PDB file of C-alpha atoms in Angstrom:
ATOM      1  CA  MET A 210     -22.453  28.303  -6.457  1.00 69.00           C
ATOM      2  CA  ALA A 211     -20.871  26.148  -3.780  1.00 84.00           C
ATOM      3  CA  PHE A 212     -18.655  23.238  -4.743  1.00 89.00           C
ATOM      4  CA  VAL A 213     -20.325  19.851  -4.293  1.00 91.00           C
ATOM      5  CA  PHE A 214     -18.092  16.799  -4.471  1.00 94.00           C
ATOM      6  CA  GLN A 215     -19.646  13.956  -6.485  1.00 93.00           C
ATOM      7  CA  PRO A 216     -17.557  10.818  -7.158  1.00 93.00           C
ATOM      8  CA  ASP A 217     -20.514   8.681  -8.316  1.00 92.00           C
ATOM      9  CA  PRO A 218     -20.350   8.267 -12.138  1.00 92.00           C
ATOM     10  CA  SER A 219     -24.048   7.406 -12.316  1.00 89.00           C
ATOM     11  CA  LEU A 220     -25.035  10.949 -11.273  1.00 88.00           C
ATOM     12  CA  ALA A 221     -25.276  13.936 -13.598  1.00 82.00           C
ATOM     13  CA  ASN A 222     -22.984  16.198 -11.526  1.00 89.00           C
ATOM     14  CA  PHE A 223     -20.164  13.615 -11.388  1.00 94.00           C
ATOM     15  CA  ASN A 224     -16.890  15.521 -10.866  1.00 96.00           C
ATOM     16  CA  SER A 225     -14.293  13.133  -9.443  1.00 97.00           C
ATOM     17  CA  LEU A 226     -12.776   9.950 -10.822  1.00 97.00           C
ATOM     18  CA  THR A 227     -12.318   8.562  -7.313  1.00 97.00           C
ATOM     19  CA  THR A 228     -13.534   8.896  -3.744  1.00 97.00           C
ATOM     20  CA  VAL A 229     -11.760  10.471  -0.795  1.00 97.00           C
ATOM     21  CA  ALA A 230     -11.669   7.047   0.901  1.00 97.00           C
ATOM     22  CA  PHE A 231      -9.886   5.494  -2.103  1.00 97.00           C
ATOM     23  CA  ALA A 232      -7.425   8.419  -2.275  1.00 97.00           C
ATOM     24  CA  ASP A 233      -6.794   8.183   1.484  1.00 97.00           C
ATOM     25  CA  ASP A 234      -5.935   4.489   1.138  1.00 96.00           C
ATOM     26  CA  TYR A 235      -3.719   5.189  -1.873  1.00 96.00           C
ATOM     27  CA  GLN A 236      -1.862   8.070  -0.187  1.00 95.00           C
ATOM     28  CA  THR A 237      -1.372   5.952   2.955  1.00 93.00           C
ATOM     29  CA  THR A 238       0.607   3.433   0.886  1.00 92.00           C
ATOM     30  CA  LYS A 239       2.888   6.309  -0.136  1.00 89.00           C
ATOM     31  CA  LEU A 240       3.323   7.501   3.450  1.00 85.00           C
ATOM     32  CA  ASN A 241       1.974  10.898   2.404  1.00 85.00           C
ATOM     33  CA  THR A 242       1.490  12.610   5.761  1.00 89.00           C
ATOM     34  CA  ASN A 243       0.634  15.934   4.081  1.00 93.00           C
ATOM     35  CA  TRP A 244      -2.427  14.298   2.523  1.00 95.00           C
ATOM     36  CA  ALA A 245      -3.514  12.793   5.826  1.00 93.00           C
ATOM     37  CA  ALA A 246      -3.414  16.230   7.481  1.00 94.00           C
ATOM     38  CA  LEU A 247      -5.796  17.802   4.940  1.00 95.00           C
ATOM     39  CA  LEU A 248      -9.422  18.585   5.618  1.00 96.00           C
ATOM     40  CA  THR A 249     -11.850  16.386   3.675  1.00 97.00           C
ATOM     41  CA  ALA A 250     -13.138  19.440   1.766  1.00 96.00           C
ATOM     42  CA  ASP A 251      -9.603  20.190   0.515  1.00 96.00           C
ATOM     43  CA  LYS A 252      -9.083  16.561  -0.523  1.00 97.00           C
ATOM     44  CA  GLU A 253     -12.334  16.705  -2.484  1.00 97.00           C
ATOM     45  CA  LYS A 254     -11.215  19.838  -4.338  1.00 96.00           C
ATOM     46  CA  LEU A 255      -7.829  18.297  -5.163  1.00 96.00           C
ATOM     47  CA  LEU A 256      -9.519  15.150  -6.484  1.00 97.00           C
ATOM     48  CA  ALA A 257     -11.941  17.183  -8.630  1.00 97.00           C
ATOM     49  CA  TRP A 258      -9.019  19.250 -10.000  1.00 95.00           C
ATOM     50  CA  SER A 259      -7.037  16.095 -10.693  1.00 96.00           C
ATOM     51  CA  SER A 260     -10.052  14.563 -12.451  1.00 96.00           C
ATOM     52  CA  ARG A 261     -10.438  17.597 -14.728  1.00 95.00           C
ATOM     53  CA  GLN A 262      -6.752  17.407 -15.670  1.00 93.00           C
ATOM     54  CA  ILE A 263      -6.897  13.672 -16.379  1.00 94.00           C
ATOM     55  CA  SER A 264      -9.991  14.237 -18.514  1.00 94.00           C
ATOM     56  CA  THR A 265      -7.981  16.425 -20.901  1.00 91.00           C
ATOM     57  CA  LEU A 266      -6.016  13.378 -22.086  1.00 91.00           C
ATOM     58  CA  GLN A 267      -6.960  11.270 -25.099  1.00 92.00           C
ATOM     59  CA  TRP A 268      -8.183   7.873 -23.904  1.00 94.00           C
ATOM     60  CA  ILE A 269      -9.036   4.751 -25.859  1.00 93.00           C
ATOM     61  CA  GLY A 270     -12.673   3.717 -26.020  1.00 94.00           C
ATOM     62  CA  ILE A 271     -15.580   6.154 -25.974  1.00 95.00           C
ATOM     63  CA  LYS A 272     -17.377   8.035 -23.226  1.00 95.00           C
ATOM     64  CA  THR A 273     -20.230   5.985 -21.817  1.00 93.00           C
ATOM     65  CA  VAL A 274     -22.495   9.041 -22.071  1.00 92.00           C
ATOM     66  CA  ALA A 275     -21.553  11.483 -24.817  1.00 90.00           C
ATOM     67  CA  THR A 276     -22.429  14.540 -22.704  1.00 90.00           C
ATOM     68  CA  GLN A 277     -20.566  13.527 -19.524  1.00 92.00           C
ATOM     69  CA  GLU A 278     -18.101  16.142 -18.265  1.00 92.00           C
ATOM     70  CA  LEU A 279     -15.243  13.794 -17.358  1.00 95.00           C
ATOM     71  CA  SER A 280     -13.536  11.386 -19.734  1.00 95.00           C
ATOM     72  CA  TRP A 281     -14.403   8.348 -17.604  1.00 95.00           C
ATOM     73  CA  PRO A 282     -16.307   6.047 -17.384  1.00 96.00           C
ATOM     74  CA  ARG A 283     -15.709   4.723 -20.914  1.00 95.00           C
ATOM     75  CA  SER A 284     -16.934   1.912 -23.099  1.00 95.00           C
ATOM     76  CA  TYR A 285     -14.740  -0.468 -25.110  1.00 93.00           C
ATOM     77  CA  VAL A 286     -11.599  -0.135 -22.991  1.00 92.00           C
ATOM     78  CA  PRO A 287      -9.965  -3.566 -22.911  1.00 89.00           C
ATOM     79  CA  ILE A 288      -8.568  -4.977 -19.697  1.00 86.00           C
ATOM     80  CA  GLU A 289      -4.850  -5.674 -20.007  1.00 77.00           C
ATOM     81  CA  GLY A 290      -4.443  -9.411 -20.435  1.00 68.00           C
ATOM     82  CA  GLY A 291      -8.224  -9.691 -20.544  1.00 61.00           C
ATOM     83  CA  TYR A 292      -8.681 -12.347 -23.168  1.00 61.00           C
ATOM     84  CA  THR A 293     -10.607 -15.567 -22.880  1.00 58.00           C
ATOM     85  CA  GLY A 294     -10.615 -18.603 -25.107  1.00 55.00           C
ATOM     86  CA  SER A 295      -8.325 -21.421 -26.038  1.00 56.00           C
ATOM     87  CA  ILE A 296      -6.291 -22.801 -28.899  1.00 55.00           C
ATOM     88  CA  GLU A 297      -8.489 -25.898 -29.006  1.00 59.00           C
ATOM     89  CA  THR A 298     -11.722 -23.986 -29.603  1.00 53.00           C
ATOM     90  CA  GLU A 299     -10.085 -21.159 -31.577  1.00 56.00           C
ATOM     91  CA  VAL A 300     -12.627 -18.843 -29.997  1.00 55.00           C
ATOM     92  CA  TYR A 301     -11.306 -15.739 -28.308  1.00 63.00           C
ATOM     93  CA  SER A 302     -12.948 -12.688 -26.867  1.00 71.00           C
ATOM     94  CA  THR A 303     -11.708  -9.510 -25.272  1.00 78.00           C
ATOM     95  CA  LEU A 304     -12.751  -8.508 -21.779  1.00 84.00           C
ATOM     96  CA  TYR A 305     -13.565  -4.838 -21.227  1.00 89.00           C
ATOM     97  CA  PHE A 306     -13.791  -2.633 -18.162  1.00 90.00           C
ATOM     98  CA  ASP A 307     -17.314  -2.029 -16.902  1.00 92.00           C
ATOM     99  CA  ALA A 308     -18.633   0.913 -18.924  1.00 93.00           C
ATOM    100  CA  ASN A 309     -20.352   2.392 -15.863  1.00 93.00           C
ATOM    101  CA  THR A 310     -17.417   2.546 -13.453  1.00 93.00           C
ATOM    102  CA  VAL A 311     -13.986   4.124 -13.272  1.00 96.00           C
ATOM    103  CA  PRO A 312     -11.327   1.373 -13.312  1.00 95.00           C
ATOM    104  CA  LYS A 313      -8.817   1.096 -10.476  1.00 95.00           C
ATOM    105  CA  PRO A 314      -5.771   2.258 -12.550  1.00 95.00           C
ATOM    106  CA  ILE A 315      -7.578   5.501 -13.401  1.00 96.00           C
ATOM    107  CA  GLN A 316      -8.631   6.013  -9.777  1.00 97.00           C
ATOM    108  CA  GLU A 317      -5.017   5.476  -8.718  1.00 97.00           C
ATOM    109  CA  ALA A 318      -3.808   8.003 -11.313  1.00 96.00           C
ATOM    110  CA  CYS A 319      -6.369  10.517 -10.014  1.00 96.00           C
ATOM    111  CA  ALA A 320      -5.231   9.994  -6.408  1.00 97.00           C
ATOM    112  CA  GLU A 321      -1.561  10.219  -7.459  1.00 95.00           C
ATOM    113  CA  LEU A 322      -2.060  13.479  -9.355  1.00 94.00           C
ATOM    114  CA  ALA A 323      -4.093  14.946  -6.465  1.00 95.00           C
ATOM    115  CA  GLY A 324      -1.138  14.228  -4.150  1.00 94.00           C
ATOM    116  CA  GLN A 325       1.213  15.939  -6.604  1.00 91.00           C
ATOM    117  CA  LEU A 326      -1.079  18.967  -6.897  1.00 92.00           C
ATOM    118  CA  LEU A 327      -1.045  19.232  -3.111  1.00 90.00           C
ATOM    119  CA  GLU A 328       2.724  19.751  -3.268  1.00 85.00           C
ATOM    120  CA  GLY A 329       2.491  22.418  -5.971  1.00 76.00           C
ATOM    121  CA  ASP A 330       0.527  23.470  -9.032  1.00 71.00           C
ATOM    122  CA  SER A 331       2.292  21.599 -11.815  1.00 67.00           C
ATOM    123  CA  THR A 332      -0.295  22.962 -14.262  1.00 67.00           C
ATOM    124  CA  ALA A 333       0.634  26.629 -13.700  1.00 65.00           C
ATOM    125  CA  PRO A 334       2.803  28.488 -16.215  1.00 65.00           C
ATOM    126  CA  THR A 335       6.356  29.356 -15.138  1.00 64.00           C
ATOM    127  CA  GLY A 336       6.489  32.673 -16.946  1.00 65.00           C
ATOM    128  CA  LEU A 337       9.392  31.483 -19.091  1.00 63.00           C
ATOM    129  CA  GLU A 338       7.288  29.737 -21.723  1.00 64.00           C
ATOM    130  CA  GLY A 339       8.339  30.751 -25.194  1.00 64.00           C
ATOM    131  CA  PHE A 340      11.779  32.015 -24.156  1.00 68.00           C
ATOM    132  CA  LYS A 341      14.990  30.348 -25.197  1.00 70.00           C
ATOM    133  CA  GLU A 342      17.247  33.139 -24.015  1.00 75.00           C
ATOM    134  CA  LEU A 343      16.721  36.426 -22.202  1.00 73.00           C
ATOM    135  CA  LYS A 344      19.490  39.040 -22.195  1.00 79.00           C
ATOM    136  CA  VAL A 345      19.634  42.472 -20.610  1.00 83.00           C
ATOM    137  CA  ASP A 346      22.985  44.269 -20.976  1.00 85.00           C
ATOM    138  CA  VAL A 347      25.559  41.804 -19.584  1.00 85.00           C
ATOM    139  CA  ILE A 348      23.058  39.606 -17.737  1.00 85.00           C
ATOM    140  CA  SER A 349      21.881  36.614 -19.722  1.00 81.00           C
ATOM    141  CA  ILE A 350      19.479  33.795 -18.866  1.00 77.00           C
ATOM    142  CA  THR A 351      19.285  30.733 -21.088  1.00 77.00           C
ATOM    143  CA  VAL A 352      16.238  28.596 -20.484  1.00 72.00           C
ATOM    144  CA  ASP A 353      16.544  24.839 -20.746  1.00 68.00           C
ATOM    145  CA  PRO A 354      13.708  23.750 -23.068  1.00 63.00           C
ATOM    146  CA  LYS A 355      13.146  20.692 -20.872  1.00 61.00           C
ATOM    147  CA  ASP A 356      13.103  22.610 -17.565  1.00 57.00           C
ATOM    148  CA  ARG A 357       9.358  22.383 -17.218  1.00 54.00           C
ATOM    149  CA  LEU A 358       8.188  18.935 -16.289  1.00 55.00           C
ATOM    150  CA  SER A 359       4.844  17.975 -17.689  1.00 66.00           C
ATOM    151  CA  TRP A 360       1.914  18.147 -15.255  1.00 70.00           C
ATOM    152  CA  PHE A 361       1.453  14.495 -16.209  1.00 76.00           C
ATOM    153  CA  GLN A 362       4.375  13.117 -14.207  1.00 81.00           C
ATOM    154  CA  PRO A 363       5.778   9.618 -14.806  1.00 81.00           C
ATOM    155  CA  ALA A 364       4.373   8.448 -11.454  1.00 84.00           C
ATOM    156  CA  THR A 365       0.868   9.228 -12.724  1.00 86.00           C
ATOM    157  CA  LYS A 366       1.456   8.173 -16.308  1.00 86.00           C
ATOM    158  CA  ASN A 367       2.802   4.760 -15.335  1.00 86.00           C
ATOM    159  CA  LEU A 368      -0.480   3.932 -13.622  1.00 89.00           C
ATOM    160  CA  CYS A 369      -2.664   4.435 -16.677  1.00 88.00           C
ATOM    161  CA  TYR A 370      -0.661   4.856 -19.904  1.00 88.00           C
ATOM    162  CA  LYS A 371      -2.017   1.548 -21.281  1.00 89.00           C
ATOM    163  CA  TYR A 372      -5.411   3.198 -21.715  1.00 91.00           C
ATOM    164  CA  LEU A 373      -4.213   6.312 -23.546  1.00 90.00           C
ATOM    165  CA  VAL A 374      -4.390   6.747 -27.321  1.00 89.00           C
ATOM    166  CA  ASN A 375      -0.915   6.132 -28.806  1.00 79.00           C
ATOM    167  CA  ALA A 376       0.248   5.067 -25.378  1.00 68.00           C
ATOM    168  CA  SER A 377       3.792   4.338 -24.403  1.00 64.00           C
ATOM    169  CA  PRO A 378       5.606   4.736 -21.118  1.00 57.00           C
ATOM    170  CA  TYR A 379       8.501   6.149 -23.147  1.00 57.00           C
ATOM    171  CA  ASN A 380       6.839   9.029 -24.964  1.00 53.00           C
ATOM    172  CA  VAL A 381       9.236  11.838 -25.731  1.00 47.00           C
ATOM    173  CA  PRO A 382       8.802  14.915 -23.477  1.00 48.00           C
ATOM    174  CA  THR A 383       7.549  18.141 -24.995  1.00 49.00           C
ATOM    175  CA  VAL A 384      10.405  20.523 -25.790  1.00 46.00           C
ATOM    176  CA  ARG A 385       9.915  24.270 -26.138  1.00 46.00           C
ATOM    177  CA  VAL A 386      11.804  25.912 -28.995  1.00 45.00           C
TER     178      VAL A 386
END
């Protein structure tokens, strides 16, 4: 079955959290000339891959449609600073992202991760997982447990961490033991 790129969350075969046009604009602000040189079909595949990775994270709110493949769009995700009301009326309410769209911070994170995946597969295993030390005769290799950066790089995380469950920009990195 041929790959069909579908960035419209209202359609059943939705498979990208952002459009190529949005990602092009985002990558332009980063002066990413490698992205600009890509064929549209390759950009689409990178964005779909990025979207699948982002959908593995635990987000606040709930999926708008329980059976949707990707984690966004979501209901009940508050907008940062999105409160209305006043002290005089003592009536406050929380503003939420539209439950039928993917918010800009998530689209930016998708475009950012797609650019990172273009440079190299940060999701691939290194082959050293599970090893602390490897020794053959007099040759010894000691693996730094923090040598493997998470596929979810700080540049991506900083764009959307506010919408993750137990979110903090300072979460401790995973350490292999």
